[in-house]
């Protein structure tokens, strides 16, 4: 398992990782879901096709590290996330 804290230093590296943690929030997307997963080192959003997870569930997710740039008023508010394979 990769500690979530370590993922922030590898934005958009296409590296496959396994994360393990607890679901904190759920964001329904059009055909997928995003889960905010927390471990003892931090938290990260994981985008997946799984629809059966609930807040409080313990999960293991295999995915690739991604980065989404969000430039606003000449500042970067981008986010590192996991996209499940």
CSV table of C-alpha atoms in Angstrom, one decimal:
chain,number,residue,atom,x,y,z
A,1,UNK,CA,0.0,0.0,0.0
A,2,UNK,CA,1.2,3.5,-0.7
A,3,UNK,CA,0.7,6.1,2.0
A,4,UNK,CA,-1.6,8.9,0.6
A,5,UNK,CA,1.0,11.6,1.8
A,6,UNK,CA,3.5,10.2,-0.8
A,7,UNK,CA,1.1,10.6,-3.7
A,8,UNK,CA,1.2,14.4,-3.6
A,9,UNK,CA,4.8,14.3,-4.8
A,10,UNK,CA,4.0,12.3,-7.9
A,11,UNK,CA,1.3,14.3,-9.8
A,12,UNK,CA,0.2,12.8,-13.1
A,13,UNK,CA,3.0,10.2,-13.1
A,14,UNK,CA,0.7,7.4,-14.5
A,15,UNK,CA,2.1,5.3,-11.7
A,16,UNK,CA,-0.2,2.5,-10.5
A,17,UNK,CA,-0.6,2.4,-6.8
A,18,UNK,CA,-2.8,0.8,-4.1
A,19,UNK,CA,-4.3,2.9,-1.4
A,20,UNK,CA,-6.2,1.8,1.6
A,21,UNK,CA,-8.3,3.9,3.9
A,22,UNK,CA,-11.7,5.0,5.0
A,23,UNK,CA,-14.4,6.6,2.8
A,24,UNK,CA,-15.0,10.2,4.1
A,25,UNK,CA,-17.2,11.7,1.4
A,26,UNK,CA,-18.9,10.7,-1.8
A,27,UNK,CA,-19.3,12.8,-5.0
A,28,UNK,CA,-21.6,11.3,-7.6
A,29,UNK,CA,-20.4,12.0,-11.1
A,30,UNK,CA,-22.2,11.3,-14.4
A,31,UNK,CA,-21.2,7.7,-14.9
A,32,UNK,CA,-18.7,7.2,-12.1
A,33,UNK,CA,-18.2,8.2,-8.4
A,34,UNK,CA,-15.5,10.0,-6.6
A,35,UNK,CA,-14.7,8.9,-3.0
A,36,UNK,CA,-12.6,11.0,-0.6
A,37,UNK,CA,-10.4,8.3,1.0
A,38,UNK,CA,-8.4,9.0,4.2
A,39,UNK,CA,-5.6,7.1,5.8
A,40,UNK,CA,-3.4,8.1,8.7
A,41,UNK,CA,-1.2,10.2,6.4
A,42,UNK,CA,-3.8,12.2,4.5
A,43,UNK,CA,-6.7,12.1,2.1
A,44,UNK,CA,-7.2,11.9,-1.7
A,45,UNK,CA,-10.1,11.7,-4.1
A,46,UNK,CA,-10.4,8.3,-5.9
A,47,UNK,CA,-12.6,8.1,-9.1
A,48,UNK,CA,-14.1,4.7,-9.7
A,49,UNK,CA,-17.0,2.8,-11.3
A,50,UNK,CA,-17.9,1.3,-7.9
A,51,UNK,CA,-21.2,2.6,-6.7
A,52,UNK,CA,-21.7,0.5,-3.6
A,53,UNK,CA,-19.3,2.2,-1.2
A,54,UNK,CA,-20.6,4.3,1.7
A,55,UNK,CA,-19.1,6.8,4.1
A,56,UNK,CA,-17.2,4.9,6.8
A,57,UNK,CA,-16.4,1.9,4.6
A,58,UNK,CA,-12.8,0.7,4.6
A,59,UNK,CA,-11.5,0.3,1.0
A,60,UNK,CA,-8.5,-0.7,-1.0
A,61,UNK,CA,-8.3,0.9,-4.5
A,62,UNK,CA,-5.8,0.2,-7.3
A,63,UNK,CA,-5.4,3.1,-9.6
A,64,UNK,CA,-3.2,5.5,-11.4
A,65,UNK,CA,-2.1,8.9,-10.0
A,66,UNK,CA,-3.6,11.8,-11.9
A,67,UNK,CA,-3.5,15.6,-11.7
A,68,UNK,CA,-6.2,18.0,-12.7
A,69,UNK,CA,-5.0,21.6,-13.2
A,70,UNK,CA,-7.5,24.3,-11.9
A,71,UNK,CA,-6.0,27.7,-12.7
A,72,UNK,CA,-8.0,30.6,-11.2
A,73,UNK,CA,-6.8,34.3,-11.4
A,74,UNK,CA,-3.2,33.3,-12.2
A,75,UNK,CA,-3.1,30.8,-9.3
A,76,UNK,CA,-3.0,27.0,-9.4
A,77,UNK,CA,-5.6,25.1,-7.3
A,78,UNK,CA,-4.9,21.8,-9.0
A,79,UNK,CA,-5.6,18.5,-7.3
A,80,UNK,CA,-3.9,15.1,-7.3
A,81,UNK,CA,-6.3,12.2,-7.4
A,82,UNK,CA,-6.5,8.4,-8.1
A,83,UNK,CA,-8.3,7.0,-11.1
A,84,UNK,CA,-9.2,3.3,-10.5
A,85,UNK,CA,-8.0,0.8,-13.1
